[in-house]
Amino acid sequence: MTVLRATDLTVRYARDVAALRGVDLSVEANEVLGIVGESGSGKSTLALALMGLLPEKARVDGSVRLGARELLGRSDAQLSRIRGREMSMVFQDAMSALTPVRTVGDQIAEAVRVHSRVGRAAARARAAELLGLVGVASRRAGAYPHELSGGMRQRVLIAMAIANEPSVLIADEPTASLDVTVQGQVMDVLRAVKEASGAAIVLISHDLGVVAGLADRVMVMRAGRMVESGPVEQIYRAPTAPDTVELLRSIPRLDEPSVRESRDGSVVLEVDGLVKHYRTRRRGGTVRAVDGIAFDVREGETLALVGESGCGKTTALMEIMRLSRPEKGRISVLGEDTARLNAARRRALRQAVQIVFQDSRSSLNPRMRVADILAEPLITHGTPVARARERVSELLESVGLEPGHERRYPHSLSGGERQRVGIARALALEPRLLLLDEPIAALDASSRADVMNLVEERLDMACLFVAHDLATVHRLAHRVAVMHLGRIVEIGPVDDVYGSPAHPYTRALLDAVPIPDPVLARRRDRVVLRGEPPDLMESPAGCRFRSRCPRYAMLTATERSLCEEHDPAMLPGTDRMVACHHPLVGVGTGR
Amino acid sequence: MFALTLRGARTSLVVGFAAAAISTGLAAVVGAFAGYAGGALDRGLMWGTDVLLILPPLLVVAVVRPGGGMAALAPSLAAFMWMVTARAVRAETLSLRGREYVLAARFVGVRAPRALVRHVLPQLASLLAVDASLNVGIAIVAESGLSYLGLGVRPPDVSLGVLIADGGGVGGAFPWPFGFAAVLLVVIVLAVNLVGDGLRDVFDPESR
Amino acid sequence: MAAFLLRRLANRLALGALAVSLGYLLAAAALDPRAGYEGRVPRPPDAVVDARLTALNLNDRTPLVDRYGRWAAGILHGDFGRTSDGRPVGGELWRRLGVSLRLLTVGAVLGSVLGVLVGAYAAMRRGRAADRLISSGSYLLVAVPVFVLAVLLQIAAGAANDAMGVRVFQWVGETTPGESGFFDRVQHSVLPTITIGLTQFALYSRYQRALMLDVLHADFVRTARAKGLRRRSALLRHGLRTAVAPMAAYFAYASGLLLLGGVFTEKVFGWHGIGEWLVDSIGRGDVNVVAAIGCLAACGVSSAGLVSDVLHGVLDPRVRAAV
């Protein structure tokens, strides 16, 4: 039975600007329709048009039918009786989608009370029950949104949307901006909702990998139009539209073999026992952002540093970039201890160490032209102006930009183009060590693949590549270090670590990588982490991972005592190391 | 009388612009220093700013100003206007200092003064321009207010405030000197405020 | 929250004490009470003037530090010293404070509450006729200095009285001499209250409108509508509730302007409040009065700041967490 059907849906903002051009869709009860497209493809506009929540200036034509009723053209008052009761929506970016000054329980209870005559107490009880359903402890009902983690906020939004058991649920990027491990949890909640309620679900995402595990049918959008639609297996196995192929290609896959051969050069970067703590005024505590990490990077080698947001990986990069005495531990670059550098040596060494930032929008000065941005490092280090100008042209060409881009300002470039400028700036001084801080995390699917290819081509120096998931770095890195709560828990060659992870956390990160294959995605046996990404302020005795550790849950009491009392140490020695008392595979740490 | 009003307006404008320039300049120096240097200097400067914020402005102006003379009026008006701006400049400098493109510049080896000039100051310029233009309005109102109370410009000098005070006491019938001066004052302040708001719209990155 | 408040309180007390001292030093250094005595006819002998000034702690030939010490010791015992004609400052100060509060309270409360509501309303009707009218009205009001506004109101009231043939509005003093009825007081306070109210209204409505515009298209308002709330109730229950919180921080600033506006209003309408006293005392070089008023104003501004902190904390849980 078709619950929701849109025909020839068109949305215009100004006279000639159509955000949506003649889109048709239908969803049945107990069916999940995945809608996939890049940002700007019109998928969020589509969701809002279905809900009747577009801004007033938007003109909507066509038809949206919920059951037998036409929704277009109804007044706000009429629609408000349908919204939240028969049709509801889960928004992306839960931090801004929840009212910051009211408790989450209150906000869920309101969703109940809008549509039924129940008392405050009953609504509150229902809110607590709903929170339980989506896996949030019901005592958190009194919390404000900023007191919850990203994953929990997203669950609250889901609880709010299912409060009145709607027949249609629209989820707009419900897992964007979440860590991979939490993404999996949220998708599991949606799956449970589907099975329990039999609602028709419209699942919107920019990532085909996310949709693969849940959708029955998939629709691919581009520039306000549907370009392809069909059963999920067909879309993934035999895509016909070039946009679908492109989207599929942009997803990094773990099942492709790593192509990089490792090399044995001299050590370029050596980090030993690095510590960086922040003192916070909140609760007067100390954030142990980086809490004793050690690794090295060799000439021509790429080391990937992977972990959830807040694990301290960016802090580690910044400590290296400062090129001065760290709080504790030792950093040496090209054999020079950074604690012993004088100002002149440090400046000279900066030529050799460069960084590419995550967000190219904030890392390029908005008031400088591309040419000036690229010339700055050259001129700072004494290149004559005429030579610098030539070099800027060379750089632009080498990162695949046109000479015409020289005169442009960053805001007039696309995200991918801006990131190319960021890479060109880092390459300008021909560094021997390049640090990359999630260079593709903020990019669209299509530019992701391009920028990744560019990085891959240009990576002939020593590289430290920071990423929040294991899939991105699979193809690029020679070695990988997995970081958790300011520590490295496992480090080793890519093929070894990916092939047989020794630390339960590494295993969980690998399992959380979405597989863009509906059959494999549904069949695989995953280890899902229970808890939330860690709070860096807490540092319990013993192993810091144990509260979330799936392996710890299965240990005997005597085995557990080791985890509870002793902080697992990483023993120095061979190529492959793990900091776990009960590793999944033996790696010969000498223990 | 027309001539008198114009002379009054000129006085008010001169004092207003001078006070705004001094106040914004002072705010820029104090705010940027505190923000960029941080540490003890920052704390000290901000404490001083807070103390001045607590003092009643009328007291500062009326008391600091020794004797008459327009030359002294502008600086003393500025003395109570700069604090809020200084705090804003400091906050902006602090946030700019941590911006990634400023970091990027430092990481390629750009020295601090050059980074300040190339990457921090251009962003502050818009804030300061807007602030200066809005301060002109505040200063003009403040000047005429003081003169109205007999604490600002004193005869034989005239300003709009003096004229309003002379004409306002009559009551009942519409007194012409008051009317002229009051309308002119309101128009000037409106115009200055419009320019300020216009500048803000131009500089506001959201509107581009 | 309690620890946070205590810390803020301590900080404000320290700042306040410093500001008050600075106020006294400024006043004592710059004002010249001797001129007032020497200008008398017949001019008293120097020795008499000196003795009198010394008795009042006003003698500019005593080192500033000594005068400050004596004054500060007095303040700590609640003694504000004496005026230049020998009366205690304290009693007069509290009497006049009452007058000023009667003048300011009603106007300030009405002006700020109406300002917040009307500002929010204008934002919700953005671009429509109502919004244009409110926005341009408050824009104009902000540009009109208090004393011009007060005089304009007097002129308008005069015209209204003439038209009705009865003196409905009164604008000199707090009461008509010889009368003390409630109605008479109301008659006298209408115009000053409107003056204060309008200036506060202009400030609050402009700021609240800007804040409300920010949340008009906020994601959480959309979420509220997706739950089934109508646009207006979503905007009121979620939008306004969020947008009113930063207003608390603005409160301290606006109350500073309120005090300043009070000075002019008292002067124009002939109310014998604190503001009028300050202006007259500066003219007379009456150091102790000026310093005492400085003290009072510093307390006023500091407690407005504290109230502002508390309000902000109550209205916005994120502020509580951040400190």
XYZ file of C-alpha atoms in Angstrom, chain C residues 137-309:
173
model
C 9.852 54.208 14.631
C 12.416 52.734 16.967
C 15.232 53.747 14.632
C 14.046 57.335 14.842
C 13.578 57.124 18.607
C 17.138 55.924 19.106
C 18.386 58.990 17.243
C 16.344 61.437 19.326
C 18.236 62.469 22.467
C 16.296 62.147 25.730
C 16.192 65.848 26.422
C 14.802 66.626 22.977
C 12.200 63.896 23.388
C 11.197 65.239 26.799
C 10.770 68.774 25.529
C 8.816 67.542 22.505
C 6.487 65.647 24.824
C 6.010 68.796 26.888
C 5.100 70.769 23.817
C 2.669 68.077 22.692
C 1.126 67.864 26.159
C 0.762 71.624 26.256
C -1.123 71.498 22.980
C -3.296 68.675 24.322
C -4.090 70.604 27.486
C -5.064 73.640 25.451
C -7.249 71.550 23.176
C -9.112 69.943 26.062
C -9.273 73.067 28.121
C -8.177 71.197 31.258
C -4.674 70.698 32.561
C -4.557 66.946 32.215
C -0.768 66.741 31.983
C 1.582 68.377 34.445
C 5.270 68.629 33.822
C 6.902 70.625 36.546
C 8.073 68.771 39.628
C 6.786 65.625 41.219
C 3.690 67.217 42.797
C 1.878 70.523 42.649
C 2.944 72.482 45.747
C 0.246 72.243 48.387
C -1.374 69.132 46.923
C -0.426 65.568 47.664
C -3.221 63.459 46.226
C -2.486 60.292 44.317
C -4.132 61.672 41.206
C -1.886 64.686 41.257
C 1.169 62.456 41.425
C -0.056 60.422 38.490
C -0.691 63.583 36.491
C 2.877 64.630 37.110
C 4.464 61.329 36.337
C 2.801 60.518 33.021
C 5.155 62.510 30.825
C 8.456 61.572 32.506
C 7.409 57.929 32.533
C 6.608 58.077 28.834
C 9.984 59.677 28.203
C 11.866 56.967 30.059
C 9.635 54.264 28.645
C 10.109 55.341 25.031
C 13.893 55.465 25.231
C 14.052 52.018 26.825
C 11.453 50.730 24.390
C 13.531 51.864 21.417
C 16.654 50.103 22.703
C 14.978 46.851 23.662
C 12.759 46.515 20.612
C 15.621 47.067 18.186
C 17.846 44.557 19.904
C 15.113 41.982 20.422
C 14.093 42.251 16.783
C 17.652 41.528 15.670
C 17.903 38.565 18.050
C 14.577 37.216 16.934
C 15.513 37.500 13.257
C 18.449 35.210 13.996
C 16.184 32.422 15.238
C 13.421 32.969 12.688
C 14.888 30.319 10.429
C 16.683 28.367 13.118
C 16.717 24.602 12.768
C 15.080 24.077 16.144
C 12.074 26.202 15.169
C 11.698 23.983 12.119
C 11.930 20.918 14.357
C 9.157 22.333 16.524
C 6.977 22.839 13.456
C 7.743 19.308 12.296
C 6.343 18.093 15.624
C 3.053 19.722 14.740
C 3.321 23.166 16.278
C 1.999 26.014 14.186
C 4.503 28.560 12.990
C 3.469 31.134 15.539
C 3.548 28.872 18.560
C 6.832 27.346 17.392
C 8.299 30.828 17.161
C 7.013 31.857 20.579
C 7.726 28.670 22.527
C 11.071 27.856 20.953
C 12.232 30.943 19.053
C 11.456 33.686 21.532
C 12.382 31.509 24.481
C 15.855 31.127 22.998
C 16.201 34.643 21.640
C 15.300 36.318 24.915
C 18.282 34.809 26.731
C 20.983 37.050 25.209
C 18.737 39.967 26.131
C 19.744 39.356 29.736
C 23.320 40.216 28.866
C 22.077 43.398 27.229
C 20.202 44.363 30.386
C 23.312 45.709 32.144
C 24.174 47.929 29.217
C 20.633 49.209 28.841
C 20.359 50.038 32.523
C 23.490 52.172 32.292
C 21.747 54.163 29.592
C 18.617 54.240 31.735
C 20.475 55.995 34.564
C 21.886 58.487 32.117
C 18.466 59.119 30.610
C 17.130 59.601 34.131
C 19.499 62.533 34.677
C 18.090 64.399 31.703
C 14.498 63.534 32.478
C 14.820 64.816 36.037
C 16.416 67.984 34.808
C 13.777 68.655 32.144
C 10.792 67.825 34.325
C 12.150 69.435 37.468
C 12.151 66.307 39.650
C 14.545 66.614 42.554
C 16.213 63.230 42.083
C 19.752 61.963 42.117
C 20.527 62.991 38.565
C 19.573 66.580 39.059
C 21.609 66.645 42.247
C 24.656 65.263 40.448
C 24.514 67.942 37.776
C 24.045 70.732 40.310
C 26.794 69.370 42.544
C 29.280 69.163 39.717
C 28.474 72.789 38.974
C 29.004 73.723 42.652
C 32.124 71.615 43.030
C 30.537 69.592 45.824
C 33.027 66.728 45.997
C 31.332 64.577 48.625
C 27.969 64.583 46.882
C 29.526 63.750 43.537
C 31.535 60.935 45.098
C 28.514 59.571 46.924
C 26.475 59.533 43.740
C 29.387 57.896 41.964
C 29.309 55.264 44.686
C 25.589 54.738 44.285
C 25.853 54.539 40.492
C 28.686 52.035 40.716
C 26.536 49.908 43.011
C 23.626 50.266 40.604
C 25.657 49.277 37.557
C 27.352 46.415 39.396
C 24.102 44.966 40.648
C 22.565 45.379 37.202
C 25.525 43.373 35.945
C 24.944 40.731 38.581
C 21.231 40.556 37.850
C 22.151 40.255 34.201
C 24.473 37.329 34.940
